[in-house]
mmCIF file of C-alpha atoms and ligand atoms in Angstrom:
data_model
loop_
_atom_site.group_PDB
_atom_site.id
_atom_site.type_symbol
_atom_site.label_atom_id
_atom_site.label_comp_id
_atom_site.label_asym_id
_atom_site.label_seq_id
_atom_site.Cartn_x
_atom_site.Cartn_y
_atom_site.Cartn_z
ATOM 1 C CA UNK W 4 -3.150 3.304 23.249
ATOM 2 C CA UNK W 5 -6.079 1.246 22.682
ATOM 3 C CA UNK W 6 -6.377 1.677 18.133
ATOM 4 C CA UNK W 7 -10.356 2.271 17.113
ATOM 5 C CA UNK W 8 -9.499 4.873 14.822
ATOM 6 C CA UNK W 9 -7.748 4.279 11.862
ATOM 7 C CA UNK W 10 -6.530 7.155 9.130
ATOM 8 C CA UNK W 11 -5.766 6.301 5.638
ATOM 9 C CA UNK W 12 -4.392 8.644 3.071
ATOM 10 C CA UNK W 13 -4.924 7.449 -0.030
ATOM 11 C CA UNK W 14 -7.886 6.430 -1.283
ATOM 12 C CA UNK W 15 -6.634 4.294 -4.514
ATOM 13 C CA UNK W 16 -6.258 1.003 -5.088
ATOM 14 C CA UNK W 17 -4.766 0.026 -2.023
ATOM 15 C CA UNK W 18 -6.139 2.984 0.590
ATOM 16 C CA UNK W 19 -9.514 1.734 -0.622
ATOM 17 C CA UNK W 20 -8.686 -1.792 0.369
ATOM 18 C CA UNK W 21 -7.120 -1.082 3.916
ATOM 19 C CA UNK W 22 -9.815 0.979 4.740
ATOM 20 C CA UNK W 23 -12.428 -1.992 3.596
ATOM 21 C CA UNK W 24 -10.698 -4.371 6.106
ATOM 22 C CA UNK W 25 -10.725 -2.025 8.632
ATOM 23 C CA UNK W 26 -13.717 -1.255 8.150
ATOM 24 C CA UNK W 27 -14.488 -5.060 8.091
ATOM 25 C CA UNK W 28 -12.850 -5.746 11.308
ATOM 26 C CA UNK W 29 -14.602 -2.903 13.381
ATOM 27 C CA UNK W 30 -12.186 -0.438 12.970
ATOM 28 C CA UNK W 31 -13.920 3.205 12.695
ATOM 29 C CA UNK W 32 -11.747 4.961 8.592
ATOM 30 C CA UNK W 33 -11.049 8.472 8.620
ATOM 31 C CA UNK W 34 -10.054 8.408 4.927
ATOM 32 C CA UNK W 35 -8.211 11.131 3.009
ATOM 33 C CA UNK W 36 -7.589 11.899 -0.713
ATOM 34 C CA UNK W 37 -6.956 15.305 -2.555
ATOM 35 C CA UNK W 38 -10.379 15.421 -4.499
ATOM 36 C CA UNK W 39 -13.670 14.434 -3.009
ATOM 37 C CA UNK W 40 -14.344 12.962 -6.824
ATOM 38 C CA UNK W 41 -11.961 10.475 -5.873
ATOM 39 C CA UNK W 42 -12.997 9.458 -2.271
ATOM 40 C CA UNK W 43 -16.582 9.898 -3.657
ATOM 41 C CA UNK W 44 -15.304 6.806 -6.107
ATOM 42 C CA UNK W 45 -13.379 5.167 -3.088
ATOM 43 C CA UNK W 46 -16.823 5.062 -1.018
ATOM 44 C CA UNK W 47 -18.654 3.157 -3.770
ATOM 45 C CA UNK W 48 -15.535 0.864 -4.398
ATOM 46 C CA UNK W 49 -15.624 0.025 -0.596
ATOM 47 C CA UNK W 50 -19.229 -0.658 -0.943
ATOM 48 C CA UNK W 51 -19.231 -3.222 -3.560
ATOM 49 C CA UNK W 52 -16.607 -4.820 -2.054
ATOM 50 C CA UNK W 53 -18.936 -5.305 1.324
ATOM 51 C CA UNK W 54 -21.514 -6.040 -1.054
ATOM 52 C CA UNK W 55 -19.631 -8.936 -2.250
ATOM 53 C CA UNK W 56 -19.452 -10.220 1.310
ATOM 54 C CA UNK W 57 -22.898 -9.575 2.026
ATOM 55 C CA UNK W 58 -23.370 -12.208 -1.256
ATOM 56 C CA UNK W 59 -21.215 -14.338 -0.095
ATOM 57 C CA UNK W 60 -22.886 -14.215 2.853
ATOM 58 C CA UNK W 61 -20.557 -13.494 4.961
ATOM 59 C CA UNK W 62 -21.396 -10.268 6.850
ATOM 60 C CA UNK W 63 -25.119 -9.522 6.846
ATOM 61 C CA UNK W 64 -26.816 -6.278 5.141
ATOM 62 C CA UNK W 65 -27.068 -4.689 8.608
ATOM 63 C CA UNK W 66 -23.516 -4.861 9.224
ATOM 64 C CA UNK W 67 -22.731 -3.774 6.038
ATOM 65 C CA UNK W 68 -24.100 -0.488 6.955
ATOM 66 C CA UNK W 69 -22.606 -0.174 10.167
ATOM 67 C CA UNK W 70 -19.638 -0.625 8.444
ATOM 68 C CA UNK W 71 -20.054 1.851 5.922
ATOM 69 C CA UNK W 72 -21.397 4.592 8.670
ATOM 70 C CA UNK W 73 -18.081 3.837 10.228
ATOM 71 C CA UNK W 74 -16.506 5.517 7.169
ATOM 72 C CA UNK W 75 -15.567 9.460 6.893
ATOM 73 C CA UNK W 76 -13.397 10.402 4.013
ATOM 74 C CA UNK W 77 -12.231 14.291 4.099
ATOM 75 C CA UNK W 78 -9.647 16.551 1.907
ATOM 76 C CA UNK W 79 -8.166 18.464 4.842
ATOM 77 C CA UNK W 80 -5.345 16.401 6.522
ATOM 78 C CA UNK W 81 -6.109 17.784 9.388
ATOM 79 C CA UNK W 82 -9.210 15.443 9.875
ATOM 80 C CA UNK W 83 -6.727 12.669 10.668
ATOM 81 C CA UNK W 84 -6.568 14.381 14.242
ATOM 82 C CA UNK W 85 -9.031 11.478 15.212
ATOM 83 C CA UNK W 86 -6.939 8.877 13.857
ATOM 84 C CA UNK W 87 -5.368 6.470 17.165
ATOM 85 C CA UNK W 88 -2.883 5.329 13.624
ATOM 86 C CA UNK W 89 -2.256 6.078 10.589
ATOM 87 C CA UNK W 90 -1.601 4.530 7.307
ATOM 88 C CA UNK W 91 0.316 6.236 4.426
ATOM 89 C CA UNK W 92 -0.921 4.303 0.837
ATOM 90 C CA UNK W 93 -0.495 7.285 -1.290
ATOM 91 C CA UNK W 94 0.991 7.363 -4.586
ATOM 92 C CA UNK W 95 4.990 6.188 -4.443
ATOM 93 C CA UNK W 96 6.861 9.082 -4.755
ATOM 94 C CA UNK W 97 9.472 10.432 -2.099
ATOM 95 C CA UNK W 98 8.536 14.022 -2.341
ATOM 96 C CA UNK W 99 4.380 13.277 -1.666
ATOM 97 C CA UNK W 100 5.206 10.890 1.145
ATOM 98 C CA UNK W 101 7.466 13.405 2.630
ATOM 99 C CA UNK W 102 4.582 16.253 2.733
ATOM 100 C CA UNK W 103 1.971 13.998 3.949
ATOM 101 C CA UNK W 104 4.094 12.793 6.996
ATOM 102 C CA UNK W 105 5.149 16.337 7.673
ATOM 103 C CA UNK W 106 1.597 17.464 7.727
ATOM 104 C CA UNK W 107 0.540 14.267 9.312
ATOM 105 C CA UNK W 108 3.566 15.003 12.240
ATOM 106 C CA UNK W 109 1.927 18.168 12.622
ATOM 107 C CA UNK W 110 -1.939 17.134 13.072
ATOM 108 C CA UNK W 111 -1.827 13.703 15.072
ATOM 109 C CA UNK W 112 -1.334 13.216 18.590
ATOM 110 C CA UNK W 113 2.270 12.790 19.811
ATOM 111 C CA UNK W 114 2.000 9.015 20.590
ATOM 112 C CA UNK W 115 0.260 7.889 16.971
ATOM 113 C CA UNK W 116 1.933 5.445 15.210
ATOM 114 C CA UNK W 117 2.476 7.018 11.712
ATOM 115 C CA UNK W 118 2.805 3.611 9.021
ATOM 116 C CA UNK W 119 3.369 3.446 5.719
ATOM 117 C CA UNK W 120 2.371 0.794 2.939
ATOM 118 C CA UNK W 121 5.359 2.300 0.656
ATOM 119 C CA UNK W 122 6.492 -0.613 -1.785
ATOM 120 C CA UNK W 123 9.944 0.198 -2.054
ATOM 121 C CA UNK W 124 11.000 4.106 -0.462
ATOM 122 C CA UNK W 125 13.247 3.701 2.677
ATOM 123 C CA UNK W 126 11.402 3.831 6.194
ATOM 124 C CA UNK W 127 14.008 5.639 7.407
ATOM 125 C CA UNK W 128 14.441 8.733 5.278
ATOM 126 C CA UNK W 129 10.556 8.622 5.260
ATOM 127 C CA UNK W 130 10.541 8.467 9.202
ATOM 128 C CA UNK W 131 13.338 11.209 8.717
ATOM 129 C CA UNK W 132 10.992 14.351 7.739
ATOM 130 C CA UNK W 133 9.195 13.457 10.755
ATOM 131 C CA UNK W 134 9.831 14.421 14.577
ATOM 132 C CA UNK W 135 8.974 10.807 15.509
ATOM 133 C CA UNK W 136 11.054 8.036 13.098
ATOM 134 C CA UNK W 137 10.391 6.188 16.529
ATOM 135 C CA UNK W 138 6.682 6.104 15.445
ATOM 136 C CA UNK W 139 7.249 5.519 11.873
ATOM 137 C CA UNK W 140 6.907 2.040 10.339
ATOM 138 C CA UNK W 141 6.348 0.561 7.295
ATOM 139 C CA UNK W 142 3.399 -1.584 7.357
ATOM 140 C CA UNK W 143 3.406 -3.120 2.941
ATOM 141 C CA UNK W 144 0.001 -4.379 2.464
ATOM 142 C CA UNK W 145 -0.572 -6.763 -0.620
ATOM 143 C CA UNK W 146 -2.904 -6.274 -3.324
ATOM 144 C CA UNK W 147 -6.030 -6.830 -3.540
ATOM 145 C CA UNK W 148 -5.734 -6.244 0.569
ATOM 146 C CA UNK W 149 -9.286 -7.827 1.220
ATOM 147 C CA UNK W 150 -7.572 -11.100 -0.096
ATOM 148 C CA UNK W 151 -4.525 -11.275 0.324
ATOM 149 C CA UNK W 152 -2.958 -12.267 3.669
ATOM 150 C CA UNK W 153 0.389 -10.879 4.162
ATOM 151 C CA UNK W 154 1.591 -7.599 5.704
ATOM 152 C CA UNK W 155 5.069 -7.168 5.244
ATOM 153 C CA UNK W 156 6.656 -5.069 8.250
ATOM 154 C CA UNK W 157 9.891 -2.729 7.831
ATOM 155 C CA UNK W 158 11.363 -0.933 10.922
ATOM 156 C CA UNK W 159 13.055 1.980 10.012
ATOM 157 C CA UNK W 160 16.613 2.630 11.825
ATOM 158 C CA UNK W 161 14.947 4.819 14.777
ATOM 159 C CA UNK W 162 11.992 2.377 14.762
ATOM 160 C CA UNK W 163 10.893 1.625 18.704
ATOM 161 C CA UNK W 164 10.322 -2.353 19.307
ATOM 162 C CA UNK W 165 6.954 -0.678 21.107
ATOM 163 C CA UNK W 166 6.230 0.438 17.299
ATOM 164 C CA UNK W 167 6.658 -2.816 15.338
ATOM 165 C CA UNK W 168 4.354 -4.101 18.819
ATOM 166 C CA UNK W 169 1.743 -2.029 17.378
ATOM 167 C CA UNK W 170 2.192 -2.542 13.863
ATOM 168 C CA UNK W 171 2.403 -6.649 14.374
ATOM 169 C CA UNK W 172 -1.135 -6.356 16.037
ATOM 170 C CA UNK W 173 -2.749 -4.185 13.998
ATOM 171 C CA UNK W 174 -1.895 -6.175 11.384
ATOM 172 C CA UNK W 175 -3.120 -9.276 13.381
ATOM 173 C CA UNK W 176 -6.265 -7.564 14.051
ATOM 174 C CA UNK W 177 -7.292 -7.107 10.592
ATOM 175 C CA UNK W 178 -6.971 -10.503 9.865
ATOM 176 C CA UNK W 179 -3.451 -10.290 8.350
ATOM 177 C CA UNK W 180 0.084 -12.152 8.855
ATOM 178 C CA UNK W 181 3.159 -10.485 9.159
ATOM 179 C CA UNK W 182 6.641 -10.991 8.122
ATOM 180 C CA UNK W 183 9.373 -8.885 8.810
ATOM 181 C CA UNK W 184 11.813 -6.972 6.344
ATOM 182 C CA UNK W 185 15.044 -5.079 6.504
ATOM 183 C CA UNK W 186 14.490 -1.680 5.507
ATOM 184 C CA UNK W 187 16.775 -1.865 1.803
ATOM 185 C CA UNK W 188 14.885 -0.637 -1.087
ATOM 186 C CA UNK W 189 11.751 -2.808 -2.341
ATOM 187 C CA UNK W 190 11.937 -4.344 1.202
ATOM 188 C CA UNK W 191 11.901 -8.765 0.177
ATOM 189 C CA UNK W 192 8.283 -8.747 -1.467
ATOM 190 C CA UNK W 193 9.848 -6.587 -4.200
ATOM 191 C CA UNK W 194 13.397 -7.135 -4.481
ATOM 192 C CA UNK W 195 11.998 -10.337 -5.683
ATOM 193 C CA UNK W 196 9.228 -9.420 -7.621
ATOM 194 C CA UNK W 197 10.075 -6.342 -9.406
ATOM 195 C CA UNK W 198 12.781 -8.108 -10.941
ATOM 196 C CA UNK W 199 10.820 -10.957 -13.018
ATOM 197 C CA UNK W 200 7.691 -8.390 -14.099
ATOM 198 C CA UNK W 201 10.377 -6.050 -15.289
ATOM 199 C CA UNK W 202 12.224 -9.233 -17.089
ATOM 200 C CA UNK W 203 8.657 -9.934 -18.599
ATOM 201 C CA UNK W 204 8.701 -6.362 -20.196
ATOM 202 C CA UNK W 205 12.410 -6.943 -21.899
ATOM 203 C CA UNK W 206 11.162 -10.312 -23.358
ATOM 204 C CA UNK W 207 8.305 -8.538 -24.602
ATOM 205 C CA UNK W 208 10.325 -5.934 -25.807
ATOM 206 C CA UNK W 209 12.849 -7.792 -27.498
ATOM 207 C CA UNK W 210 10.008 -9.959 -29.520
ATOM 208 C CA UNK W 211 10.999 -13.057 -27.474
ATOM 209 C CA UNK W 212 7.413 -13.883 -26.723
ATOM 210 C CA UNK W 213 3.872 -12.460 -26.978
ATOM 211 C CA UNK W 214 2.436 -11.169 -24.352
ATOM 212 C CA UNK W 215 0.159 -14.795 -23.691
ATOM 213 C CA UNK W 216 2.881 -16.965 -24.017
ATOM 214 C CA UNK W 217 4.885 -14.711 -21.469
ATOM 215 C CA UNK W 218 1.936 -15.185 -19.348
ATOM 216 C CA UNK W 219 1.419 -18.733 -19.655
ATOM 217 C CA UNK W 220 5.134 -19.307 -19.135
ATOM 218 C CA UNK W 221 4.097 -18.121 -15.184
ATOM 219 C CA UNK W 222 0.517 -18.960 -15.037
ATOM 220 C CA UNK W 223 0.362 -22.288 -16.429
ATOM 221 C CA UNK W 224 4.226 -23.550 -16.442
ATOM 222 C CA UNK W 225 4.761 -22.616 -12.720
ATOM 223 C CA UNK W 226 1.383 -22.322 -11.094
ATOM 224 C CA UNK W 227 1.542 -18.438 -10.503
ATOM 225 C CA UNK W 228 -2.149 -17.489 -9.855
ATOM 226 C CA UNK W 229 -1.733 -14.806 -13.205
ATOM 227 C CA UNK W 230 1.641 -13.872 -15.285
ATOM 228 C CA UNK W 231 3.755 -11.147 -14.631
ATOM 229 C CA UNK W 232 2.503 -8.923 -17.471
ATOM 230 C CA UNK W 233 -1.308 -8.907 -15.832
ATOM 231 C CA UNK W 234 -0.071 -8.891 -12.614
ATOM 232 C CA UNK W 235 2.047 -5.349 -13.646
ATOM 233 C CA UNK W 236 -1.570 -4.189 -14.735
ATOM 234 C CA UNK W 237 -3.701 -4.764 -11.618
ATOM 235 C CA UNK W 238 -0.557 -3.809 -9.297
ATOM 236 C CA UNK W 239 -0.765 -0.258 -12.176
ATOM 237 C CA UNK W 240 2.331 0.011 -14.211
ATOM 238 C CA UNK W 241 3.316 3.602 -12.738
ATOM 239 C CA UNK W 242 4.392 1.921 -9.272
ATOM 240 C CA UNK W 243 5.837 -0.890 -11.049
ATOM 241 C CA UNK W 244 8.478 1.552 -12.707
ATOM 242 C CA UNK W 245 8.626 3.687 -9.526
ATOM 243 C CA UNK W 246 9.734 0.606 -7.765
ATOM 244 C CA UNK W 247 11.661 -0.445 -9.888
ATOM 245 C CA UNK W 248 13.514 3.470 -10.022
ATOM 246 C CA UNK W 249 13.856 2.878 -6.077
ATOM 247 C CA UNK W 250 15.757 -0.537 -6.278
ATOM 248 C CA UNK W 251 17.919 1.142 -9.399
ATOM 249 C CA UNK W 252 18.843 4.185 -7.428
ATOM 250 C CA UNK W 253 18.630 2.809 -4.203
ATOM 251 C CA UNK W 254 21.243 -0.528 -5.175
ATOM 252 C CA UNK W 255 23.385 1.050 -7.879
ATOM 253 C CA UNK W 256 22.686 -1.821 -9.682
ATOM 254 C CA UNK W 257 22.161 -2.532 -13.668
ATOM 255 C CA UNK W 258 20.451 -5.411 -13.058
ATOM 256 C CA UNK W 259 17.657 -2.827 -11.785
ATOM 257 C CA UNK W 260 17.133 -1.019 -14.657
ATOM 258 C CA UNK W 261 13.829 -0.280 -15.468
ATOM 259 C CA UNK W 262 12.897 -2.062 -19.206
ATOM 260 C CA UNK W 263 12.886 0.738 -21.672
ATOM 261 C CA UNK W 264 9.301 -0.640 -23.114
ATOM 262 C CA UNK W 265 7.948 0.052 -19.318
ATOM 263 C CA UNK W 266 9.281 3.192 -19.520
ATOM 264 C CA UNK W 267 7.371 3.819 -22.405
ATOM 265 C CA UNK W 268 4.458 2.530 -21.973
ATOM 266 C CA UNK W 269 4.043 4.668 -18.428
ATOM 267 C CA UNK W 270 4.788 7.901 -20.579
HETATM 268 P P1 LIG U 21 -3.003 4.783 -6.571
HETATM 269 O O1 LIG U 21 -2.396 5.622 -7.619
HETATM 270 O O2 LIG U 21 -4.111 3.829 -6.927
HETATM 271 O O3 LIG U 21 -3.545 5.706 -5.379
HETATM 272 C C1 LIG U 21 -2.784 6.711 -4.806
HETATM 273 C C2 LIG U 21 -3.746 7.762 -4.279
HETATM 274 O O4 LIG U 21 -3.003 8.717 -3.511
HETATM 275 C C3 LIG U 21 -4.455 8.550 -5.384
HETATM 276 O O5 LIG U 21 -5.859 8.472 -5.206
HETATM 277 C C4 LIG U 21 -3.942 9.990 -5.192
HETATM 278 O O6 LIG U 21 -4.917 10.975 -5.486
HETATM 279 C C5 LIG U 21 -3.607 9.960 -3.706
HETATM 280 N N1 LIG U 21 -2.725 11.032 -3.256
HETATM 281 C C6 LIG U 21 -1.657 11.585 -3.877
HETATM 282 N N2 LIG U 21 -1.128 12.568 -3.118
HETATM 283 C C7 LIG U 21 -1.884 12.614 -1.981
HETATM 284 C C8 LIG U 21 -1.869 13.420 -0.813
HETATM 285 N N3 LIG U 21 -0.956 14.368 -0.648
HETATM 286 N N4 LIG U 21 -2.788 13.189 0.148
HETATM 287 C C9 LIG U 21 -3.713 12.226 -0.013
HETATM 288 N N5 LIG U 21 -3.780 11.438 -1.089
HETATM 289 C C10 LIG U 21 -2.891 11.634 -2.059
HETATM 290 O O7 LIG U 21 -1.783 3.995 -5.899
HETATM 291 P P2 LIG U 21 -1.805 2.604 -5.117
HETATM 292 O O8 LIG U 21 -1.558 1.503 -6.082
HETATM 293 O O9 LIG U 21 -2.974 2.554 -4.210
HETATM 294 O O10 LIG U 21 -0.474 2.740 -4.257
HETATM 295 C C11 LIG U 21 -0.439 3.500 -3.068
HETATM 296 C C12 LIG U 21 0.781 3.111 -2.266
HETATM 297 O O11 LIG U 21 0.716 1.696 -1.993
HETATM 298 C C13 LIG U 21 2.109 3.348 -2.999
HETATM 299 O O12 LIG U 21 3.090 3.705 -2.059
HETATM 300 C C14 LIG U 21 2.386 1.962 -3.600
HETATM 301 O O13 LIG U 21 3.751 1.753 -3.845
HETATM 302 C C15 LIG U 21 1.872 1.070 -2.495
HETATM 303 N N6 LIG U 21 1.511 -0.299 -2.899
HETATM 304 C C16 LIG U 21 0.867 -0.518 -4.084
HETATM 305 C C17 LIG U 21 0.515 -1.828 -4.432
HETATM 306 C C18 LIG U 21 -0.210 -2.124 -5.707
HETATM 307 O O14 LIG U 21 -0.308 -3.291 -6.075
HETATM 308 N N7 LIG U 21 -0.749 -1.133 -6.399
HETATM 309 C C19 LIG U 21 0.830 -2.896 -3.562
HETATM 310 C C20 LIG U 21 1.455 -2.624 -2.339
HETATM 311 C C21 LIG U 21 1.813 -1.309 -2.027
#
């Protein structure tokens, strides 16, 4: 099936930035949240993000618009009916994930590929509440999405090769570049990250550094484009400790466990 539709549901941080380089690459965004407040804020996000390319001069104000006509954003789920795919960038929790792709099962054509952009949750027992895991993938887009170039791919155990086709080419269609992942909790972009940001809280924590020299340590000692403390803020530190729940639970192991100052600081 030829993809010229694309549904997102989601329309935070990283919903508004897959449907901005969709948007960008002539996709048409059927974009869902719960409250039109929040898509209403998603819209103008979008916007000065085009704007920025339109200064950069990059896309010109005429396509700008274009783009931005080729935006709906809805409450009802069931507008995603239009959607030739679908991506999932809601907030990470099992039990939301599982009644979006129930409803989503329900409203889209048999043959759309329903992705997610989950950071951590299993494909599988995602693709599980639906009557097509062959359809379900995980498609992990970085943040900020307009910048950053990977798309990390995770086939869930029913996951059809034809699938991951679709998902791989998306992907390359928008610009991206994909790796693959097994589908184990926090995929390989977070089983590897999670780990240091949450070792930057316990050193915090424990009063082994401030928070700029735990920074610096990262930013300036080993070239990371920003430390791990104000890379936990932009990435928001409630899916930081939901990830970081996932690989705990998910791996049985201490090693996991979320910093109690984390913890804390999400209450
Ligand atoms: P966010 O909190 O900024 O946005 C989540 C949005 O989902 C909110 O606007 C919320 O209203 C909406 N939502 C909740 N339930 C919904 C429903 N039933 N239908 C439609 N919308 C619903 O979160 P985010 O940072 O954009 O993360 C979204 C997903 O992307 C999560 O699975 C997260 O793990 C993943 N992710 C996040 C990052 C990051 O850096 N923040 C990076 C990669 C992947």
């Amino acid at each position: 099936m030829e993809i010229r539709v694309v549904g997102v549901v989601g329309a935070g941080t990283m919903g508004q930035g897959i449907a901005q380089v969709a948007l960008q690459n002539g996709f048409r965004v059927v974009l869902r949240d719960l409250e039109d407040r929040i898509l209403q804020q998603a819209r103008a996000r979008i916007e000065r993000g085009l704007d920025r390319l339109v200064e950069g001069g990059k896309i010109s104000d005429l396509q700008k618009a274009e783009m931005l006509r080729a935006l709906s954003t809805s409450v009802a789920l069931a507008d995603l009916k239009a959607a030739d795919l679908v991506i999932e960038a809601a907030t990470e929790d099992f039990g939301v994930k599982r009644g979006i792709f129930q409803e989503l099962d329900k409203h889209c054509r048999p043959p759309v590929v329903l992705a997610t952009n989950t950071s951590s949750i299993s494909i599988t027992k995602i693709a599980a509440t639906t009557r097509r895991p062959d359809k379900v993938i995980g498609m992990h887009f970085m943040n900020p999405v307009p910048i950053l170039q990977l798309v990390e791919v995770i086939r869930g155990v029913e996951t059809s090769a034809e699938t991951a086709a679709v998902a791989h080419d998306l992907a390359k269609r928008l610009g991206k570049i994909t790796v693959e992942a097994k589908d184990f909790p926090g995929f390989l972009t977070n089983r590897i990250l999670m780990p240091m940001i949450n070792e930057a809280f316990f050193v915090l924590m424990e009063g082994v550094g401030t928070v700029d020299a735990i920074d610096n340590v990262m930013h300036l000692g080993m070239k990371h484009p920003m430390g791990p403390l104000a890379l936990a803020d932009l990435i928001g530190l409630d899916v930081c400790l939901a990830v970081l729940r996932t690989l705990h639970e998910g791996l049985g192991d201490p090693k996991y466990r979320p910093a109690p100052l984390l913890v804390k600081m999400v209450d």
